[in-house]
Coordinates of N, CA, C and O and ligand atoms in Angstrom, one line a residue:
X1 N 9.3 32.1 2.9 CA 9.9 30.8 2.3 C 10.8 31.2 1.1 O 10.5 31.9 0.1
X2 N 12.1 30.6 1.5 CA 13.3 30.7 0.4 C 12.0 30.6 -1.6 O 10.9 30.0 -1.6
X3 N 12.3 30.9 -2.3 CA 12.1 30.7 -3.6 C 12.3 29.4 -4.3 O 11.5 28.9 -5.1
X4 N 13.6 28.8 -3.8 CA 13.6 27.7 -4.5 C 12.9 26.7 -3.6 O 12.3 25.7 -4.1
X5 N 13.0 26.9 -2.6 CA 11.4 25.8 -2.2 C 10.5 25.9 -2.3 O 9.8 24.9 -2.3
X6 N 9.8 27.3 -2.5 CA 8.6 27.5 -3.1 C 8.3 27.1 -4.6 O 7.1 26.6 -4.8
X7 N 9.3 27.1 -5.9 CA 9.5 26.1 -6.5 C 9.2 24.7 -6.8 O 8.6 24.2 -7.7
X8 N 9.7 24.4 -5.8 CA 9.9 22.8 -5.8 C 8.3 22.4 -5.3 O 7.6 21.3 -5.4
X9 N 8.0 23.7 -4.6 CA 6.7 22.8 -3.5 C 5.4 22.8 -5.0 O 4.5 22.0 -5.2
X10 N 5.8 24.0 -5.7 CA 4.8 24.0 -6.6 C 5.3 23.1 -7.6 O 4.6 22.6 -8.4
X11 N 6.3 22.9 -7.7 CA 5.9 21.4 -9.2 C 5.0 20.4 -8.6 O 3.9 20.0 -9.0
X12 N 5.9 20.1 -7.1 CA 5.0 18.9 -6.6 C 3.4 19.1 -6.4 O 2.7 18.2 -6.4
X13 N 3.1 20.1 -6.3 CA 1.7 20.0 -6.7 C 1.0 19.6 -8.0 O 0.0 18.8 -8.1
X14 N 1.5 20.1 -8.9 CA 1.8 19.6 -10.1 C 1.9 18.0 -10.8 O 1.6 17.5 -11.8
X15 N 2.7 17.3 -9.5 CA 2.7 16.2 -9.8 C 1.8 15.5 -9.5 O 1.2 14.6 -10.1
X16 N 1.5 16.1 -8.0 CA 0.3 15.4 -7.5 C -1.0 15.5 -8.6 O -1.6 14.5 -9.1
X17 N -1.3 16.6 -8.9 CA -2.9 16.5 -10.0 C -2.1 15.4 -10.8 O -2.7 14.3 -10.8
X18 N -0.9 15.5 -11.5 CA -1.0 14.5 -12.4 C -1.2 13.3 -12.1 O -1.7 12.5 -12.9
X19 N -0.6 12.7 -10.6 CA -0.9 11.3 -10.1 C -2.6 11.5 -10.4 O -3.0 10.8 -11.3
X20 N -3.5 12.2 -9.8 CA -4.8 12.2 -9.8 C -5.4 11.8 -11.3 O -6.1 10.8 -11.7
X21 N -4.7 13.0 -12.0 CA -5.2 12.4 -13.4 C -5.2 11.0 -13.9 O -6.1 10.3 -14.3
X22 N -4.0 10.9 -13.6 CA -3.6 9.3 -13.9 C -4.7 8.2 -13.4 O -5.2 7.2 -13.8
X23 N -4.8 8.7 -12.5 CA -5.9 7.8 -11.8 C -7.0 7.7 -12.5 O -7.7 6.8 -12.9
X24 N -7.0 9.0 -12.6 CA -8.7 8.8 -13.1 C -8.5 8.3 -14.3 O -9.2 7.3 -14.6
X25 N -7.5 8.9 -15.4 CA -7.7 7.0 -15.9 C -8.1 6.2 -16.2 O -9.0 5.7 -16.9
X26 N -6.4 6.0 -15.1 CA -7.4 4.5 -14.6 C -8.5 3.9 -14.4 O -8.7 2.7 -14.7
X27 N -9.4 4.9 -13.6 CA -10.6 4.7 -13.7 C -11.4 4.3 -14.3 O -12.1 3.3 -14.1
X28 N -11.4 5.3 -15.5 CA -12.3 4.6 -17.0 C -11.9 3.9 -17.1 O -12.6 2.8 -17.1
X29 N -10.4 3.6 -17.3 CA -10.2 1.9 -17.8 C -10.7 0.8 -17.3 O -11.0 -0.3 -17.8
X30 N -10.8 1.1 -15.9 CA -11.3 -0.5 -15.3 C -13.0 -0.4 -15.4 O -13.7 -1.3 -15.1
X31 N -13.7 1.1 -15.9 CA -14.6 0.8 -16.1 C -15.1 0.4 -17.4 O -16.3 0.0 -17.8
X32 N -14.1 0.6 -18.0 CA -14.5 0.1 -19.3 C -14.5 -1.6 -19.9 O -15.1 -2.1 -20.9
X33 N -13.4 -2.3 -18.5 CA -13.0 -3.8 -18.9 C -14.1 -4.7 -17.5 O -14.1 -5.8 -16.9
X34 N -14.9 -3.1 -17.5 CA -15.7 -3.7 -16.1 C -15.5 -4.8 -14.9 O -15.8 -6.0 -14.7
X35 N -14.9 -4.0 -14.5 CA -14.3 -4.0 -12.9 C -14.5 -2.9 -12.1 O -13.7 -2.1 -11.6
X36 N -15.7 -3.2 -12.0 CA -16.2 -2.0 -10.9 C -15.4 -1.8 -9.6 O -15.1 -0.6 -9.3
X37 N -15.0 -2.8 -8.6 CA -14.5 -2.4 -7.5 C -13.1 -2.0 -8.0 O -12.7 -1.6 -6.9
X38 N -12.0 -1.9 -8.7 CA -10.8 -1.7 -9.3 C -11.6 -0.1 -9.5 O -11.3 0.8 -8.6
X39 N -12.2 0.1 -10.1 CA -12.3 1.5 -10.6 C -12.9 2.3 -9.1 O -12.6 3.5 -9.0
X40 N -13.5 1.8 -8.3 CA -14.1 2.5 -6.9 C -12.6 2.9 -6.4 O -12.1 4.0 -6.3
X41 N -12.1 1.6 -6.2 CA -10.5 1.9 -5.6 C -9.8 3.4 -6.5 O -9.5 4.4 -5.9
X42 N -9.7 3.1 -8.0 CA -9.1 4.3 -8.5 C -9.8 5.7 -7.7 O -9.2 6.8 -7.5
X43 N -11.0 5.5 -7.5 CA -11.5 6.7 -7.7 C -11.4 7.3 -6.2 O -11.5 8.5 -6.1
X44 N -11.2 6.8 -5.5 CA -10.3 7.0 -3.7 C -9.1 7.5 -3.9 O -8.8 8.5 -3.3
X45 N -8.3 6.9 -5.0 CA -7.0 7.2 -5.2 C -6.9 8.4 -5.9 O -5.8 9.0 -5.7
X46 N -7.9 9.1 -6.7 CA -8.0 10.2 -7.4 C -7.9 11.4 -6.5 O -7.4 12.6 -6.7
X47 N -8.8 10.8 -5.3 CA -8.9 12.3 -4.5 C -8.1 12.0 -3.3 O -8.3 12.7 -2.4
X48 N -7.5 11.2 -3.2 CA -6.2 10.8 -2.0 C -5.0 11.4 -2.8 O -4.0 11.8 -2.1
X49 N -4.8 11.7 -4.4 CA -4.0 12.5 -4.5 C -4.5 13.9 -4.8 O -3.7 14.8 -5.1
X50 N -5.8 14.3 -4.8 CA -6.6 15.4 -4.9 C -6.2 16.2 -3.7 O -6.1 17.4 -3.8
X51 N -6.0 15.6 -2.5 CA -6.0 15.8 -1.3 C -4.1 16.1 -0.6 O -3.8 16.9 0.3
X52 N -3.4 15.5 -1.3 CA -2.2 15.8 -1.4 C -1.7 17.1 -1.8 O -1.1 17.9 -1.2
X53 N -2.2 17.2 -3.3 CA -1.9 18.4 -3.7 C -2.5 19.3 -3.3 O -1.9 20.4 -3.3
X54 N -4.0 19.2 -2.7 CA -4.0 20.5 -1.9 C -3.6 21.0 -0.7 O -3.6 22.2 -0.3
X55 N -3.0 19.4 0.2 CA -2.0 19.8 1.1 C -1.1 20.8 1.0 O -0.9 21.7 1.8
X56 N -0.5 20.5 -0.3 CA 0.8 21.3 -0.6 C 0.5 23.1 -1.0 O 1.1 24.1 -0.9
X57 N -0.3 22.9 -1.3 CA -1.0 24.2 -1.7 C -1.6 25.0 -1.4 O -1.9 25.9 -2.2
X58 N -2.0 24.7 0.2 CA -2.2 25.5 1.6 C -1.4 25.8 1.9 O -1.3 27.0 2.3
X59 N -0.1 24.9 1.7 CA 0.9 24.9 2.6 C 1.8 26.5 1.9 O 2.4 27.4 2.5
X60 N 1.7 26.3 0.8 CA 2.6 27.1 -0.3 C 1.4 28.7 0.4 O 2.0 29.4 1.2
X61 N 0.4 29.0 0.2 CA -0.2 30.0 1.0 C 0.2 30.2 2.4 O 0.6 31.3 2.9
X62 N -0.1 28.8 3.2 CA 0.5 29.2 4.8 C 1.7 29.8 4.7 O 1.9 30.7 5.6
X63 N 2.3 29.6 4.0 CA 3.9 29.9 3.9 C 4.3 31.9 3.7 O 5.1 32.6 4.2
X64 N 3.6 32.1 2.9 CA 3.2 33.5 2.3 C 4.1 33.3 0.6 O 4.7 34.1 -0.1
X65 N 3.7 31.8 0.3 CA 4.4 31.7 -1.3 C 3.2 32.2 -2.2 O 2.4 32.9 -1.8
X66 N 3.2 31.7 -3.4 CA 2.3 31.9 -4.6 C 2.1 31.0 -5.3 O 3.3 30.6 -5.6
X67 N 1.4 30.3 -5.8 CA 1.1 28.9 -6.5 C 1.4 29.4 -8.2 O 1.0 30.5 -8.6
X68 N 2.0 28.5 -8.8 CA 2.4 29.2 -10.2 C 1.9 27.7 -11.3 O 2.4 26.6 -11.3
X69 N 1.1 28.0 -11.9 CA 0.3 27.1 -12.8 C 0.6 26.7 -14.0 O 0.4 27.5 -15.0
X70 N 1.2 25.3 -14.1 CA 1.3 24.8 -15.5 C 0.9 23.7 -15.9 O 0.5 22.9 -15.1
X71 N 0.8 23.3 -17.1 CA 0.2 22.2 -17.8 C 0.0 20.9 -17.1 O 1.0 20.2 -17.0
X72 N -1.1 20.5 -16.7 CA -0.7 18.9 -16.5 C -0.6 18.0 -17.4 O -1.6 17.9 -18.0
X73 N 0.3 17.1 -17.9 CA 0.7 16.3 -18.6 C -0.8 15.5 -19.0 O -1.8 15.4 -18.2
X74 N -0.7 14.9 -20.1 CA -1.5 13.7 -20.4 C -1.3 12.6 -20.1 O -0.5 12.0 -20.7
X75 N -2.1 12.0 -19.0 CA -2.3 10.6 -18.7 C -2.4 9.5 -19.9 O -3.1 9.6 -20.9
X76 N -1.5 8.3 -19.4 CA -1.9 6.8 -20.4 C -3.2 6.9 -20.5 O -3.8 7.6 -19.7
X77 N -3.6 6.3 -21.1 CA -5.0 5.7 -20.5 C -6.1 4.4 -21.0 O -7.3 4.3 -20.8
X78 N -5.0 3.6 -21.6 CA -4.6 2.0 -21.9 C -4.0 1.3 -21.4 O -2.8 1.6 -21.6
X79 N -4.5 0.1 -20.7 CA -3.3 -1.1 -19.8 C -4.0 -1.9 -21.0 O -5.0 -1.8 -21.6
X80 N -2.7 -3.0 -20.9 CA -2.9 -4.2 -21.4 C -3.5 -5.1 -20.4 O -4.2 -5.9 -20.9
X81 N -3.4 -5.1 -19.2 CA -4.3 -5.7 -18.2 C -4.6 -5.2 -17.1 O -4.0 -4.1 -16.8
X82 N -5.6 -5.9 -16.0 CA -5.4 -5.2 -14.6 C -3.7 -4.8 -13.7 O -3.3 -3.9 -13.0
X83 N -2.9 -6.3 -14.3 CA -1.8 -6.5 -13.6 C -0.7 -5.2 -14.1 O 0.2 -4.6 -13.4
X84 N -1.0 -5.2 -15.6 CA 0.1 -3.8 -16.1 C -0.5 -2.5 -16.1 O 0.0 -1.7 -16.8
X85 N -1.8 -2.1 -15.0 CA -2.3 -0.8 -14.6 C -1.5 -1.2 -13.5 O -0.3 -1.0 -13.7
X86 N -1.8 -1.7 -12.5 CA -1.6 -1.6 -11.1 C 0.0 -2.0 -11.1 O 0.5 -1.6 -10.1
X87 N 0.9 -2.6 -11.9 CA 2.5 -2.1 -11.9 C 2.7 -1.0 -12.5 O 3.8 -0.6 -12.0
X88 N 2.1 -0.3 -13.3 CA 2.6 1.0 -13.9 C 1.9 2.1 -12.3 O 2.6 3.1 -12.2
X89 N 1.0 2.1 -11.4 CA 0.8 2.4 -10.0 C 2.3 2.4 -9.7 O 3.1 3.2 -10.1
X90 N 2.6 1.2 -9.1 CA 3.6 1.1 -8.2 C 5.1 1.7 -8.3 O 5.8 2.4 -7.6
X91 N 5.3 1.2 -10.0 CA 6.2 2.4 -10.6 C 6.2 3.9 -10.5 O 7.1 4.7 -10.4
X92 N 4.8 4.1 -10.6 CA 4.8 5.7 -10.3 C 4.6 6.5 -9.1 O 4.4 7.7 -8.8
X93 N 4.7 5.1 -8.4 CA 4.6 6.1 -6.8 C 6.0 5.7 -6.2 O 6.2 5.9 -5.0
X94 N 6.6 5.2 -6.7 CA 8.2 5.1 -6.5 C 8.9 6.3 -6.6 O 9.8 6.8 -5.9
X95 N 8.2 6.7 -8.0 CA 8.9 7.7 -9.1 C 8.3 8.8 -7.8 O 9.1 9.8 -7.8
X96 N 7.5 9.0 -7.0 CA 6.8 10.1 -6.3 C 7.6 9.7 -5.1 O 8.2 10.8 -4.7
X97 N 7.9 8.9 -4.5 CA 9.0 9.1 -3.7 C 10.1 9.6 -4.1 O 10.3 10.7 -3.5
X98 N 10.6 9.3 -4.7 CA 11.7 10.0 -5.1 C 12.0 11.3 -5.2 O 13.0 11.9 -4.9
X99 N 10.6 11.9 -5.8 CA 10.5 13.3 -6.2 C 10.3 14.3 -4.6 O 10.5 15.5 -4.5
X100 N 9.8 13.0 -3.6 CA 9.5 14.1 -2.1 C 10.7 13.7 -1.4 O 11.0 14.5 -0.5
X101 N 11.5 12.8 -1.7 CA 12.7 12.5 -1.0 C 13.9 13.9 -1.6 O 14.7 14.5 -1.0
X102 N 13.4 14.1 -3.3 CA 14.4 15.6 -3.9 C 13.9 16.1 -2.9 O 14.8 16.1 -2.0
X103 N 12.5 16.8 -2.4 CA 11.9 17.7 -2.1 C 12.5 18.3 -0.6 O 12.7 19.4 -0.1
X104 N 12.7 16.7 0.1 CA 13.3 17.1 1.3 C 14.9 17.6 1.5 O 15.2 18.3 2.5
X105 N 15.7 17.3 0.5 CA 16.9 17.7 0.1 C 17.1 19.1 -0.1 O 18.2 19.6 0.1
X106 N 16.1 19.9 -0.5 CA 15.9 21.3 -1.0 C 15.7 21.9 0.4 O 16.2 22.9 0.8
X107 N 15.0 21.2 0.9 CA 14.9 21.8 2.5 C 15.8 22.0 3.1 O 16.2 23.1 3.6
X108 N 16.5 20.5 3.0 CA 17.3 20.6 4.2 C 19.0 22.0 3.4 O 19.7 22.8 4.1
X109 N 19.0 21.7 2.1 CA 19.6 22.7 1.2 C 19.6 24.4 1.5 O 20.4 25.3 1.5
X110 N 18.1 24.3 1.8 CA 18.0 26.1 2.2 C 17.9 26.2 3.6 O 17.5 27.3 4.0
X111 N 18.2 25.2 4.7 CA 17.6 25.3 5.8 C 16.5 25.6 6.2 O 16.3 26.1 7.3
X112 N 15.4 25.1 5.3 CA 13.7 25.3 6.0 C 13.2 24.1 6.7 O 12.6 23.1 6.3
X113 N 13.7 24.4 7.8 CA 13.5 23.1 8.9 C 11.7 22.8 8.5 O 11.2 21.7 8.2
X114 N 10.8 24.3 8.7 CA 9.7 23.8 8.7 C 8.9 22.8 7.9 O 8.2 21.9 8.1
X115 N 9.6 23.9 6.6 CA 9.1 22.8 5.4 C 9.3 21.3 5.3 O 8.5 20.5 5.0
X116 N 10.8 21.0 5.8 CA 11.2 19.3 6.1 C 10.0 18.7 6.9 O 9.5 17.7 6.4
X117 N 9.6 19.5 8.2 CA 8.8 18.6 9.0 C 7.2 18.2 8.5 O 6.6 17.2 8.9
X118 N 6.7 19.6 7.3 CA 6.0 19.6 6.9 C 6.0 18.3 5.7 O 5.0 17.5 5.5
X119 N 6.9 18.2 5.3 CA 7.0 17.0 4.1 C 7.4 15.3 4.6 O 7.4 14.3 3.9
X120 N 7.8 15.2 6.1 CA 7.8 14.3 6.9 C 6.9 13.5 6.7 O 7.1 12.3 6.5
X121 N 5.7 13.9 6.6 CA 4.3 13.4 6.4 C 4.1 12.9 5.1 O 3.4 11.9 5.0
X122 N 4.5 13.4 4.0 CA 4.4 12.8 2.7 C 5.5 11.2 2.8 O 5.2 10.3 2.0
X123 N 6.5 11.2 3.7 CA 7.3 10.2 3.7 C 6.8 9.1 4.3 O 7.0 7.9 3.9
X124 N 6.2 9.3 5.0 CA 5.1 8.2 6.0 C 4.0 7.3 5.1 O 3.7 6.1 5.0
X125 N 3.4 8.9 4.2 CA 2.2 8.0 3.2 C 2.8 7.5 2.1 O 2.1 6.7 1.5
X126 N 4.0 7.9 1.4 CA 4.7 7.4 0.4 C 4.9 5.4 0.8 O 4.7 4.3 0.1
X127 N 5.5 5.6 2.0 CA 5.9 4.2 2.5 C 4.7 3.2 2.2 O 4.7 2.2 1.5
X128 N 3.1 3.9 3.4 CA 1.9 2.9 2.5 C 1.8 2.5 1.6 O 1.7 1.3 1.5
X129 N 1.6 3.6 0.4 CA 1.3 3.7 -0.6 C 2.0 2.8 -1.6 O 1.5 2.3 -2.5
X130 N 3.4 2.6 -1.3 CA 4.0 1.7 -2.2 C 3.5 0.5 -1.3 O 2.9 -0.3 -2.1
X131 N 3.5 0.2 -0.2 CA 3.2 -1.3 0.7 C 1.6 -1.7 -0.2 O 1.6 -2.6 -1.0
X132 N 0.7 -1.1 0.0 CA -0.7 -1.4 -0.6 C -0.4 -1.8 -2.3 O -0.3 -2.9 -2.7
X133 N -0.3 -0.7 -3.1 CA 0.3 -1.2 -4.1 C 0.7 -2.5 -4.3 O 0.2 -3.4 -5.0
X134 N 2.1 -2.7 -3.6 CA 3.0 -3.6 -4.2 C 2.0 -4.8 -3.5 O 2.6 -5.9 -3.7
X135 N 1.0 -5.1 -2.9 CA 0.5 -6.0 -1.9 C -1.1 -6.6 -3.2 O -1.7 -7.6 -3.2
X136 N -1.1 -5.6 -3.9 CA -2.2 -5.8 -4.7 C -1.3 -6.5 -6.1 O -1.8 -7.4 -6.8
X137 N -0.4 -5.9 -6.1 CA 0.5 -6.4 -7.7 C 0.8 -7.7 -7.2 O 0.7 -8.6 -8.1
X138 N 1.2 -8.2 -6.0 CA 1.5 -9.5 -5.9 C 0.4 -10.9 -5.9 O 0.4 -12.1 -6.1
X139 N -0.9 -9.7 -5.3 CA -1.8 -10.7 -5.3 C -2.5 -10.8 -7.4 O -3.0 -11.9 -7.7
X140 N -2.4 -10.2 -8.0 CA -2.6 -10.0 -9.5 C -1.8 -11.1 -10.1 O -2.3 -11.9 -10.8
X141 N -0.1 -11.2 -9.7 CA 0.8 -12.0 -10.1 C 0.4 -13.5 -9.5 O 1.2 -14.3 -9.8
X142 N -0.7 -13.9 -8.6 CA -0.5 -14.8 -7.9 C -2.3 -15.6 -8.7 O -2.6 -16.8 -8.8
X143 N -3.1 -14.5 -9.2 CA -4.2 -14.7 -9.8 C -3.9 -15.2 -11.2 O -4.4 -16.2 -11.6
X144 N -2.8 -14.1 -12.0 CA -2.9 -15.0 -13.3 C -3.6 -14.7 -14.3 O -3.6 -13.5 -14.8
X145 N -4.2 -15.8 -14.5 CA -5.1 -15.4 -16.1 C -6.4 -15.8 -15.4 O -7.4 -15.7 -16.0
X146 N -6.6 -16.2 -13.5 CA -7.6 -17.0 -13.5 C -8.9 -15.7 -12.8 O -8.7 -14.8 -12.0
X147 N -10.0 -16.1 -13.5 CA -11.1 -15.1 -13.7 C -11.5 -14.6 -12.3 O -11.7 -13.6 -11.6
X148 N -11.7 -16.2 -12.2 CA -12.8 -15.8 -10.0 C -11.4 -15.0 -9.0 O -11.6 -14.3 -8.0
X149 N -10.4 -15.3 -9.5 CA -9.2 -14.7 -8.2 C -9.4 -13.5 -8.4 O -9.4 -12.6 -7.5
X150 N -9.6 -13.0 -10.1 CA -9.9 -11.4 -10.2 C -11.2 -10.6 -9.5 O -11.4 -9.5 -9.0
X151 N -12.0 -12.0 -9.8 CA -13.6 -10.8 -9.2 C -13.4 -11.0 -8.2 O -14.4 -10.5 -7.7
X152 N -12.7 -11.4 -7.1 CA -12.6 -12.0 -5.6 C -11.9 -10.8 -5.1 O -11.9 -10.3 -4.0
X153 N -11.2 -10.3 -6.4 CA -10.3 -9.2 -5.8 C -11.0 -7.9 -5.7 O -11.0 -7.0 -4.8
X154 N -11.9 -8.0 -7.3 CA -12.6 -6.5 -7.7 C -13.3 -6.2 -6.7 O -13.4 -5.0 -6.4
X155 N -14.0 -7.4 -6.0 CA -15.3 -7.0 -4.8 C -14.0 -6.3 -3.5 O -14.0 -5.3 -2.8
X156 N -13.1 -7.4 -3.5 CA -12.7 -6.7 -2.2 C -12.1 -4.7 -2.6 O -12.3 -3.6 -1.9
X157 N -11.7 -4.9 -3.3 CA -11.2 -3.3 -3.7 C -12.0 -2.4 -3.7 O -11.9 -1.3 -3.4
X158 N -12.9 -3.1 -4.1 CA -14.5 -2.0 -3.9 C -14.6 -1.3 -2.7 O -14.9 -0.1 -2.5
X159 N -14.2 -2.2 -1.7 CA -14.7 -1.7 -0.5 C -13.8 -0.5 -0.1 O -14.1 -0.2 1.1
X160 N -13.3 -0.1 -0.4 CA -12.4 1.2 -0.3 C -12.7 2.1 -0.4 O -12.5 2.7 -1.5
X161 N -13.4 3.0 0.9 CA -13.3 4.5 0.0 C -12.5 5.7 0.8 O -12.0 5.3 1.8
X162 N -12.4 6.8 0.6 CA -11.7 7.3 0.4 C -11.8 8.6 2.3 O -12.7 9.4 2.2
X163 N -11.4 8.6 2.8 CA -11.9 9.2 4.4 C -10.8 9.9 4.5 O -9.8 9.3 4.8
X164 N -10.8 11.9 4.5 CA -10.4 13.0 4.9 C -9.3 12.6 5.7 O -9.6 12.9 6.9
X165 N -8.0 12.1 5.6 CA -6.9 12.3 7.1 C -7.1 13.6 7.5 O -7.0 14.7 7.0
X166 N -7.3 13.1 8.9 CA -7.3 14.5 10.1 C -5.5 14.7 9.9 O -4.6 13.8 9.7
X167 N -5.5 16.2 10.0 CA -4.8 17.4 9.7 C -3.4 16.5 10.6 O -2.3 17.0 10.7
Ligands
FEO201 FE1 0.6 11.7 -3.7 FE2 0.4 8.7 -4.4 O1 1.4 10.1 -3.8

């Protein structure tokens, strides 16, 4: 594998723990404004990007690269509400599209077909990922200030957890 994609593959790992961090979080926070199923959901989300980044990071060994280790940033770890956590989500998995949409540019840049097809798959779950998101921020915007629309929601989010995608 060219270098500069080995590069690129290792920030995005990088980004991914930090989506994770973020998450988690999130997590305390919704456990702290007690919203248990909001924080069950975070915590799927922690290792759904736990699981990304280790994607990439097989892949970076499959490859015969080297994983190169640096700082994870510090996570927010204050919303002013449910609705300004779960838009500062949606923002940031935009911002992660973006960064796998660079990623595939570098591919197609050095000619690593494989790598492209490998990162095909981050484009698929990027697309979810913003659809769920933006499907929860709208239902937030549609609750309001009103209390029961929120626990109506915390129970359903609860029910989320988090199941290994086959390879
Ligand atoms: Fe790893 Fe939420 O994208």
């Amino acid at each position: 594998m060219k270098k500069k994609m080995e590069k690129a593959l290792n920030k995005q790992v990088n980004a991914e723990m930090y989506s994770s961090y973020l998450y988690l979080a999130m997590e305390s926070y919704f456990q702290s404004i007690s919203l248990p199923g909001c924080a069950k959901w975070m915590r799927a989300q922690v290792q759904e990007e736990m699981f990304h980044a280790m994607k990439i990071y097989d892949y970076v060994h499959e490859r015969g690269g080297k994983m190169q280790f640096e700082a994870i940033a510090k996570p927010e770890t204050e919303w002013d509400s449910p609705l300004v956590a779960f838009e500062h989500i949606l923002e940031h998995e935009e911002k992660v599209t973006k960064l796998i949409n660079d990623l595939i540019d570098v591919a197609l840049d050095v000619r690593d077909h494989a790598a492209k097809a490998f990162l095909d798959w981050f484009i698929t779950e990027q697309v979810e990922e913003e659809a769920t998101v933006g499907g929860i921020v709208d239902r937030l915007r549609l609750i309001g200030d009103g209390s029961s629309g929120l626990f109506m929601l915390d129970s359903e989010l609860a029910k989320r957890v988090f199941t290994l995608p086959v390879k």
